[in-house]
Coordinates of C-alpha atoms in Angstrom, one line a residue:
M15 CA -1.7 -7.1 -3.4
L16 CA -4.6 -9.4 -2.7
I17 CA -4.6 -13.2 -2.3
A18 CA -7.8 -15.2 -2.6
D19 CA -7.6 -19.0 -1.9
G20 CA -9.8 -21.3 -0.1
F21 CA -7.0 -23.5 1.2
A22 CA -5.2 -22.1 4.3
T23 CA -1.9 -23.8 3.5
H24 CA -1.9 -22.3 0.0
R25 CA -2.7 -18.8 1.4
I26 CA -0.1 -19.0 4.1
S27 CA 2.8 -20.2 1.9
L28 CA 2.0 -17.7 -0.9
A29 CA 1.6 -14.8 1.6
A30 CA 5.0 -15.8 3.1
M31 CA 6.7 -15.8 -0.3
L32 CA 5.3 -12.4 -1.1
D33 CA 6.2 -11.0 2.3
R34 CA 9.8 -12.1 1.8
A35 CA 9.7 -10.2 -1.5
F36 CA 8.5 -7.1 0.4
Y37 CA 5.0 -6.9 -0.9
D38 CA 2.1 -5.8 1.3
V39 CA -0.5 -8.6 1.2
I40 CA -4.2 -8.8 1.9
V41 CA -5.4 -12.4 2.4
T42 CA -8.9 -13.7 1.8
E43 CA -10.4 -17.2 1.7
N44 CA -13.3 -16.8 -0.7
G45 CA -14.5 -14.9 -3.8
A46 CA -17.1 -12.8 -2.0
D47 CA -14.7 -11.4 0.5
A48 CA -12.1 -10.9 -2.2
L49 CA -14.5 -8.9 -4.4
R50 CA -15.5 -6.8 -1.4
R51 CA -11.9 -6.0 -0.5
I52 CA -11.1 -5.3 -4.2
R53 CA -13.9 -2.7 -4.3
A54 CA -13.0 -1.1 -1.0
E55 CA -9.2 -1.2 -1.0
Q56 CA -8.3 -1.3 -4.8
P57 CA -5.2 -3.5 -4.6
D58 CA -2.5 -3.2 -7.2
L59 CA -2.8 -6.9 -8.2
V60 CA -4.9 -9.9 -7.4
I61 CA -3.7 -13.6 -7.2
A62 CA -6.7 -15.9 -7.0
S63 CA -7.1 -19.7 -6.9
T64 CA -8.9 -21.4 -9.8
A65 CA -10.8 -23.4 -7.1
L66 CA -12.4 -20.7 -4.9
P67 CA -15.1 -22.2 -2.8
D68 CA -18.0 -19.9 -3.7
I69 CA -17.4 -18.7 -7.3
D70 CA -16.3 -19.9 -10.7
P71 CA -12.9 -18.4 -11.6
A72 CA -14.2 -16.9 -14.9
R73 CA -17.1 -15.3 -13.1
F74 CA -14.6 -14.0 -10.5
C75 CA -12.5 -12.3 -13.2
E76 CA -15.6 -10.7 -14.8
K77 CA -16.8 -9.4 -11.4
A78 CA -13.4 -8.0 -10.5
R79 CA -13.1 -6.2 -13.8
A80 CA -16.6 -4.7 -13.4
F81 CA -15.4 -2.3 -10.8
K82 CA -14.4 0.9 -12.6
A83 CA -11.4 1.5 -10.4
S84 CA -10.2 -2.0 -10.9
A85 CA -10.7 -2.4 -14.6
E86 CA -7.0 -2.4 -15.4
M87 CA -6.0 -4.3 -12.2
P88 CA -3.9 -7.4 -13.1
V89 CA -5.6 -10.7 -12.1
I90 CA -3.4 -13.9 -12.0
L91 CA -5.0 -17.3 -11.5
L92 CA -3.2 -20.2 -9.8
G93 CA -4.0 -23.8 -9.5
G94 CA -4.5 -27.2 -11.0
A95 CA -3.4 -28.0 -14.5
P96 CA -6.2 -26.5 -16.7
S97 CA -6.7 -27.9 -20.1
S98 CA -6.0 -25.7 -23.1
A99 CA -9.7 -24.9 -23.6
E100 CA -10.1 -24.0 -19.9
R101 CA -7.0 -21.8 -19.9
L102 CA -8.2 -19.9 -23.0
A103 CA -11.7 -19.4 -21.4
L104 CA -10.1 -17.9 -18.3
L105 CA -7.9 -15.6 -20.4
A106 CA -10.9 -14.5 -22.4
A107 CA -12.8 -13.8 -19.1
G108 CA -10.2 -11.3 -18.1
A109 CA -7.3 -13.2 -16.4
D110 CA -3.9 -11.8 -17.2
D111 CA -2.3 -15.2 -16.7
V112 CA -3.2 -18.7 -15.6
L113 CA -0.3 -20.5 -13.9
P114 CA -0.5 -24.2 -13.1
A115 CA 0.3 -25.6 -9.6
P116 CA 2.8 -26.0 -8.2
V117 CA 3.7 -22.5 -9.3
D118 CA 7.3 -21.7 -10.2
R119 CA 8.5 -19.1 -7.7
R120 CA 10.8 -17.3 -10.1
L121 CA 8.2 -17.1 -12.9
L122 CA 5.5 -15.9 -10.5
L123 CA 7.6 -13.1 -8.9
A124 CA 9.0 -12.0 -12.3
G125 CA 5.4 -11.8 -13.6
L126 CA 4.3 -9.8 -10.6
R127 CA 7.2 -7.3 -11.1
N128 CA 6.4 -7.0 -14.8
R129 CA 2.7 -6.4 -14.3
L130 CA 3.2 -3.9 -11.4
R131 CA 5.7 -2.0 -13.5
A132 CA 3.3 -1.9 -16.4
R133 CA 0.4 -0.8 -14.3
A134 CA 2.5 2.0 -12.7
A135 CA 3.5 3.2 -16.2
D136 CA -0.1 3.1 -17.3
A137 CA -1.2 5.0 -14.3
D138 CA 1.5 7.7 -14.7
L139 CA 0.6 8.2 -18.4
S140 CA -3.2 8.2 -17.6
L141 CA -2.5 10.8 -14.9
R142 CA -0.8 13.0 -17.5
D143 CA -3.6 12.4 -19.9
D144 CA -6.2 13.4 -17.3
T145 CA -4.3 16.6 -16.6
G146 CA -4.3 17.4 -20.3
L147 CA -8.0 16.7 -20.5
T148 CA -8.7 18.9 -17.5
L149 CA -6.9 21.8 -19.2
G150 CA -8.7 21.2 -22.5
L151 CA -5.5 20.3 -24.4
A152 CA -6.7 16.8 -25.6
E153 CA -9.8 15.0 -26.5
A154 CA -11.0 11.9 -24.7
A155 CA -10.2 8.7 -26.6
G156 CA -13.0 7.6 -28.8
A157 CA -14.0 4.2 -30.1
A158 CA -12.5 4.7 -33.5
I159 CA -11.8 1.7 -35.6
Q160 CA -8.1 0.9 -35.3
P161 CA -6.2 -0.2 -38.5
P162 CA -4.5 -3.6 -38.5
A163 CA -1.1 -3.6 -36.8
R164 CA 2.1 -4.9 -38.3
V165 CA 3.3 -7.9 -36.2
A166 CA 6.7 -9.6 -36.5
L167 CA 7.1 -13.2 -35.6
I168 CA 10.7 -14.2 -35.0
E169 CA 11.7 -17.8 -34.8
M170 CA 14.8 -18.3 -32.7
S171 CA 14.0 -22.0 -32.0
A172 CA 10.5 -23.4 -32.2
E173 CA 8.8 -26.5 -31.1
G174 CA 6.9 -27.6 -34.2
D175 CA 6.4 -26.0 -37.6
I176 CA 6.4 -22.2 -37.2
S177 CA 4.7 -21.7 -40.6
V178 CA 1.7 -23.7 -39.5
A179 CA 1.4 -21.6 -36.3
L180 CA 1.9 -18.4 -38.4
D181 CA -1.0 -19.3 -40.7
K182 CA -3.3 -20.1 -37.7
L183 CA -2.5 -16.9 -36.0
Q184 CA -3.0 -14.9 -39.1
A185 CA -6.5 -16.4 -39.4
L186 CA -7.4 -15.4 -35.9
V187 CA -6.3 -11.8 -35.7
P188 CA -6.9 -8.8 -38.1
D189 CA -3.3 -7.7 -37.9
R190 CA -0.6 -8.4 -40.5
V191 CA 1.7 -11.1 -39.1
E192 CA 5.0 -11.7 -40.9
L193 CA 7.9 -14.0 -40.3
L194 CA 11.2 -12.0 -39.8
T195 CA 14.8 -13.0 -39.0
A196 CA 16.5 -11.4 -35.9
S197 CA 18.6 -9.2 -38.2
E198 CA 15.5 -8.1 -40.1
A199 CA 13.7 -7.2 -36.9
L200 CA 16.6 -5.0 -35.8
R201 CA 16.9 -3.2 -39.1
A202 CA 15.4 0.3 -39.2
S203 CA 12.2 0.6 -41.1
A204 CA 9.9 3.5 -42.1
T205 CA 7.0 1.5 -40.7
P206 CA 8.4 -0.7 -38.0
P207 CA 6.3 -3.4 -36.4
E208 CA 4.0 -2.5 -33.5
A209 CA 4.6 -5.9 -31.9
F210 CA 7.3 -8.5 -31.9
I211 CA 6.8 -12.2 -31.0
I212 CA 10.1 -13.9 -30.1
V213 CA 9.7 -17.7 -30.3
E214 CA 12.3 -19.7 -28.4
S215 CA 10.3 -22.8 -27.4
G216 CA 12.5 -25.4 -29.0
P217 CA 15.0 -27.7 -27.2
Q218 CA 17.9 -25.2 -27.2
P219 CA 18.0 -21.4 -26.6
R220 CA 19.2 -19.4 -29.6
G221 CA 19.7 -15.9 -28.3
G222 CA 16.1 -14.9 -27.8
L223 CA 16.9 -12.9 -24.6
T224 CA 19.7 -11.0 -26.3
L225 CA 17.4 -10.1 -29.2
L226 CA 14.7 -9.0 -26.7
T227 CA 17.1 -6.6 -24.9
Q228 CA 18.3 -5.2 -28.3
L229 CA 14.8 -4.6 -29.4
R230 CA 13.9 -2.9 -26.1
A231 CA 17.0 -0.6 -26.5
S232 CA 16.4 0.1 -30.2
P233 CA 15.4 3.8 -30.8
S234 CA 13.0 2.9 -33.6
V235 CA 11.1 0.0 -31.9
H236 CA 11.8 0.3 -28.1
K237 CA 8.1 1.2 -27.5
A238 CA 6.8 -1.7 -29.4
A239 CA 4.9 -4.6 -27.7
L240 CA 7.3 -7.5 -27.0
L241 CA 6.0 -11.0 -26.4
Y242 CA 8.3 -13.9 -25.6
V243 CA 7.4 -17.6 -26.1
G244 CA 9.7 -19.8 -24.1
S245 CA 10.1 -23.5 -23.3
A246 CA 8.4 -25.1 -20.3
A247 CA 11.7 -26.7 -19.5
R248 CA 13.4 -23.3 -19.1
L249 CA 11.2 -21.3 -16.7
K250 CA 14.2 -19.4 -15.5
Q251 CA 14.7 -18.0 -19.0
A252 CA 11.0 -17.1 -19.2
A253 CA 11.3 -15.2 -15.9
A254 CA 14.4 -13.4 -17.2
A255 CA 12.5 -12.3 -20.3
L256 CA 9.9 -10.5 -18.1
D257 CA 12.7 -8.7 -16.2
L258 CA 14.5 -7.8 -19.4
G259 CA 11.5 -6.0 -20.8
A260 CA 9.0 -8.5 -22.3
D261 CA 5.4 -7.2 -22.0
D262 CA 4.1 -10.8 -21.8
V263 CA 5.4 -14.3 -21.8
L264 CA 3.9 -17.6 -23.0
V265 CA 5.4 -20.9 -21.7
G266 CA 5.3 -24.0 -23.8
A267 CA 4.7 -24.6 -27.5
L268 CA 3.5 -21.7 -29.6
D269 CA -0.3 -21.6 -29.2
P270 CA -1.9 -19.4 -31.9
E271 CA -5.2 -19.3 -30.0
E272 CA -3.6 -18.0 -26.8
L273 CA -1.5 -15.5 -28.8
A274 CA -4.7 -14.3 -30.4
L275 CA -6.0 -13.4 -26.9
R276 CA -2.8 -11.8 -25.6
L277 CA -1.6 -10.0 -28.6
P278 CA -4.5 -7.5 -29.0
R279 CA -4.2 -6.5 -25.4
Q280 CA -0.6 -5.5 -25.9
I281 CA -1.2 -3.7 -29.2
T282 CA -4.1 -1.8 -27.6
R283 CA -1.9 -0.8 -24.6
K284 CA 1.0 0.2 -26.9
R285 CA -1.4 2.4 -29.0
N286 CA -2.9 4.0 -25.9
H287 CA 0.6 4.9 -24.7
D288 CA 1.4 6.4 -28.1
R289 CA -1.8 8.4 -28.2
Q290 CA -1.2 9.7 -24.6
R291 CA 2.3 10.7 -25.4
A292 CA 1.3 12.4 -28.6
D293 CA -1.6 14.3 -26.9
L294 CA 0.7 15.5 -24.3
R295 CA 3.4 16.6 -26.8
N296 CA 1.0 18.3 -29.2
G297 CA -1.2 20.0 -26.7
A298 CA 1.6 21.0 -24.3
K299 CA 3.6 22.6 -27.1
A300 CA 0.8 25.1 -27.7
A301 CA 0.3 26.2 -24.1
L302 CA 2.1 24.2 -21.5
I303 CA 5.7 24.2 -22.6
D304 CA 8.2 26.9 -21.4
P305 CA 9.7 28.1 -24.7
L306 CA 13.1 28.9 -23.2
T307 CA 13.9 25.5 -21.5
G308 CA 11.4 23.2 -23.2
L309 CA 10.1 22.1 -19.8
L310 CA 6.5 22.1 -18.7
N311 CA 5.3 25.3 -17.2
R312 CA 3.4 26.5 -14.2
R313 CA 0.0 26.1 -16.0
Y314 CA 0.5 22.4 -16.3
A315 CA 2.5 21.7 -13.1
L316 CA -0.1 23.0 -10.6
P317 CA -3.1 20.9 -11.9
H318 CA -0.7 18.0 -12.0
V319 CA 0.1 18.4 -8.4
A320 CA -3.6 18.5 -7.7
R321 CA -4.1 15.2 -9.5
L322 CA -1.3 13.6 -7.6
L323 CA -2.9 14.8 -4.3
E324 CA -6.2 13.1 -5.4
R325 CA -4.4 9.9 -6.2
A326 CA -2.5 10.0 -2.9
K327 CA -5.8 10.3 -1.0
D328 CA -7.6 7.6 -2.9
R329 CA -4.7 5.1 -3.2
H330 CA -2.9 5.9 0.1
R331 CA 0.4 6.5 -1.6
G332 CA 2.2 9.7 -0.9
F333 CA 4.5 11.6 -3.2
A334 CA 7.2 14.3 -2.9
V335 CA 7.3 17.9 -4.3
L336 CA 10.6 19.7 -4.7
L337 CA 11.0 23.5 -5.3
A338 CA 14.4 24.4 -6.6
D339 CA 15.8 27.9 -7.1
L340 CA 19.1 29.0 -8.6
D341 CA 21.3 30.8 -6.2
R342 CA 22.3 34.4 -6.9
F343 CA 21.0 34.2 -10.4
K344 CA 20.5 38.0 -10.6
E345 CA 24.3 38.3 -10.4
V346 CA 24.6 36.2 -13.6
N347 CA 22.2 38.5 -15.5
D348 CA 23.8 41.6 -14.2
R349 CA 27.3 40.6 -15.0
F350 CA 26.8 38.7 -18.3
G351 CA 23.4 39.9 -19.6
H352 CA 20.0 38.3 -20.0
A353 CA 21.1 36.3 -23.0
A354 CA 23.7 34.6 -20.9
G355 CA 21.1 34.0 -18.2
D356 CA 19.0 32.2 -20.7
V357 CA 21.9 29.9 -21.6
V358 CA 22.3 29.1 -17.9
L359 CA 18.6 28.3 -17.5
R360 CA 18.6 26.0 -20.5
D361 CA 21.7 24.2 -19.2
V362 CA 20.3 23.8 -15.7
A363 CA 17.0 22.4 -17.1
R364 CA 19.0 19.9 -19.1
R365 CA 21.1 18.8 -16.2
M366 CA 18.1 18.4 -13.9
G367 CA 16.2 16.4 -16.4
S368 CA 19.1 14.0 -16.9
V369 CA 18.9 12.7 -13.3
L370 CA 15.1 12.3 -13.0
R371 CA 13.2 9.0 -13.4
P372 CA 10.7 8.5 -16.3
G373 CA 7.6 9.0 -14.1
D374 CA 8.9 12.2 -12.5
L375 CA 7.8 15.7 -13.6
L376 CA 10.1 18.7 -14.0
A377 CA 8.6 22.2 -14.7
R378 CA 9.8 25.7 -14.8
I379 CA 7.3 27.7 -12.7
G380 CA 9.1 31.1 -12.4
G381 CA 12.1 33.0 -13.6
E382 CA 14.8 30.8 -12.0
E383 CA 12.4 28.5 -10.0
F384 CA 11.7 24.9 -10.9
L385 CA 9.2 22.3 -9.5
V386 CA 9.7 18.6 -9.4
T387 CA 7.2 15.9 -8.5
L388 CA 8.3 12.4 -7.5
P389 CA 5.4 9.9 -7.4
D390 CA 5.4 7.1 -4.8
T391 CA 8.6 8.4 -3.2
S392 CA 9.7 8.2 0.4
A393 CA 11.3 11.0 2.4
G394 CA 14.7 9.4 2.1
A395 CA 14.4 8.8 -1.6
A396 CA 13.2 12.4 -2.2
H397 CA 16.1 13.8 -0.4
A398 CA 18.5 11.6 -2.3
I399 CA 17.1 12.7 -5.7
G400 CA 17.2 16.3 -4.5
Q401 CA 20.9 15.8 -3.8
R402 CA 21.5 14.4 -7.2
L403 CA 19.7 17.4 -8.7
R404 CA 21.8 19.8 -6.7
A405 CA 25.1 18.0 -7.6
S406 CA 24.2 17.9 -11.3
V407 CA 23.9 21.7 -11.4
A408 CA 27.0 22.3 -9.3
S409 CA 29.1 19.9 -11.2
G410 CA 30.6 22.5 -13.6
G411 CA 30.4 26.0 -14.9
V412 CA 28.2 27.0 -17.8
C413 CA 29.9 28.1 -21.1
V414 CA 28.6 31.6 -22.1
P415 CA 28.7 32.2 -25.8
G416 CA 30.9 35.2 -26.8
T417 CA 33.0 35.1 -23.6
R418 CA 35.7 32.9 -22.0
E419 CA 33.7 32.9 -18.8
H420 CA 32.2 29.8 -17.2
P421 CA 30.0 31.1 -14.4
Q422 CA 29.4 28.6 -11.6
V423 CA 25.7 28.2 -10.6
T424 CA 24.2 26.3 -7.6
L425 CA 20.8 25.2 -6.6
S426 CA 18.8 25.4 -3.4
I427 CA 16.0 22.8 -3.0
G428 CA 13.1 22.5 -0.6
V429 CA 11.3 19.1 -0.2
A430 CA 7.8 18.5 1.1
L431 CA 5.8 15.2 1.2
S432 CA 2.1 15.0 0.6
G433 CA 1.5 12.4 3.3
I434 CA -0.7 9.3 2.7
G435 CA -4.4 9.8 2.4
A436 CA -4.1 13.3 3.7
A437 CA -6.6 16.0 2.8
M438 CA -4.1 18.7 1.8
G439 CA -4.4 21.3 -0.9
V440 CA -1.9 22.3 -3.5
D441 CA -1.2 25.7 -1.9
A442 CA -0.5 24.1 1.5
L443 CA 1.9 21.5 0.0
L444 CA 3.7 24.1 -2.1
D445 CA 3.9 26.4 0.9
R446 CA 5.7 23.6 2.9
A447 CA 8.2 23.1 0.0
D448 CA 8.7 26.9 -0.2
R449 CA 9.5 27.2 3.5
A450 CA 12.0 24.4 3.2
L451 CA 13.5 26.1 0.1
Y452 CA 14.0 29.3 2.1
A453 CA 15.5 27.3 5.0
A454 CA 18.0 26.0 2.4
K455 CA 18.8 29.6 1.3
D456 CA 19.2 30.8 4.9
A457 CA 21.4 27.8 5.7
G458 CA 24.0 28.9 3.1
R459 CA 22.5 27.9 -0.3
D460 CA 23.6 25.0 -2.5
R461 CA 21.8 22.4 -0.3
V462 CA 18.6 20.4 0.1
M463 CA 16.2 20.9 3.0
A464 CA 13.1 19.0 3.9
W465 CA 10.0 20.5 5.6
H466 CA 9.1 19.2 9.0
D467 CA 6.2 20.2 11.2
P468 CA 7.5 22.8 13.6
Q469 CA 5.4 21.1 16.4
E470 CA 7.4 18.0 15.9
A471 CA 10.9 19.5 15.7
P472 CA 12.5 22.9 16.3
C473 CA 12.5 25.1 13.2
R474 CA 16.3 25.3 13.3
A475 CA 16.4 21.5 12.7
V476 CA 14.3 21.6 9.5
G477 CA 15.8 19.5 6.7
A478 CA 19.2 18.1 6.2
G479 CA 22.4 19.7 4.9
R480 CA 24.5 18.9 1.9

């Protein structure tokens, strides 16, 4: 994360706040140095003063966005009390938010968490998208004209006449904006809204946060864009909205002009995610899905590991690879038949998938062998996830149709880390995970072992037991 501010006291206090929140911070004192560091180091997010000594804030946003690698990097501007016109101009120039000074700590940190989560999700989906493009399973997104979106405006408590704001917003955006009640918003629809705007800017809260969490959990609309408009007198509630799943938050009275700038960004992001998921589903079904387990197969998994290695080198963020193999699976096939073995494999795939995170990848790459990738994961976290995978498989026997038998199966797992910025190939990384897997087998099976450089520790000390 990069801070750009010409005042030393501002830089120091902001850096100290972010350090206490466990963020790695790059500090710069002018726009030129900040732009140079953005281009060279590609920070995850930028916080810049609106009063940089050498560049106008709108021009700074435009230049920061001009770098291809930083086009989607969030930029938050801090400082002063900009007028409505100045604030809108900065948002139009590319700022993700403009926060007046003195900044509310809770709102700032919640905004950082929200935007970093969103960027990580975007990066993971884009990585999957790039892998699909590499394999020829999807076409690059074109500049097709997008149809108007259905947008729901929900008044929980509003400052001013909501119908006037609705009319102004409708005149500013091509989308179809309609006023719904909370119960109507939660009701299943054949064509649900692509975006919801929850307005709770009035003097008293009326359950807006509860509605937000219900919408985010609803199977029919949980992937919709959610925007929350909260009162300037309740910044704690606005911060909570970001942590509860709002994609964006506006503080103060409902401003149709500001909404008209923020809403299209969220709708475009939502549609991009929908397209990426659909491309992956449709293309992978044809060539990349294992028909037995429904998991991705080796053809997809290996190029995906290669893409993760490229990102680890460019962004200095390592990841973990796990190779998992069922113990004594041949005995299951020999005793119960191959149909029973298929049942076991499907059940194991289901159990493993149930304990992984949304950004993780699980693939079946051989008869009874599985590969797991864990982006941005430390050695300790990778081992902990491996233990959860092992425990999920060992938690109970598998019901074999046509028999009263419930064969118990276990899993051996080998863990290897990519390193940070390391020039390593796919084969070398998988070889490390494979050696750790064999070490787990040799140590008695049903355990997780991690690869270590034999020059750093004796081979007999490789990994950790159950």
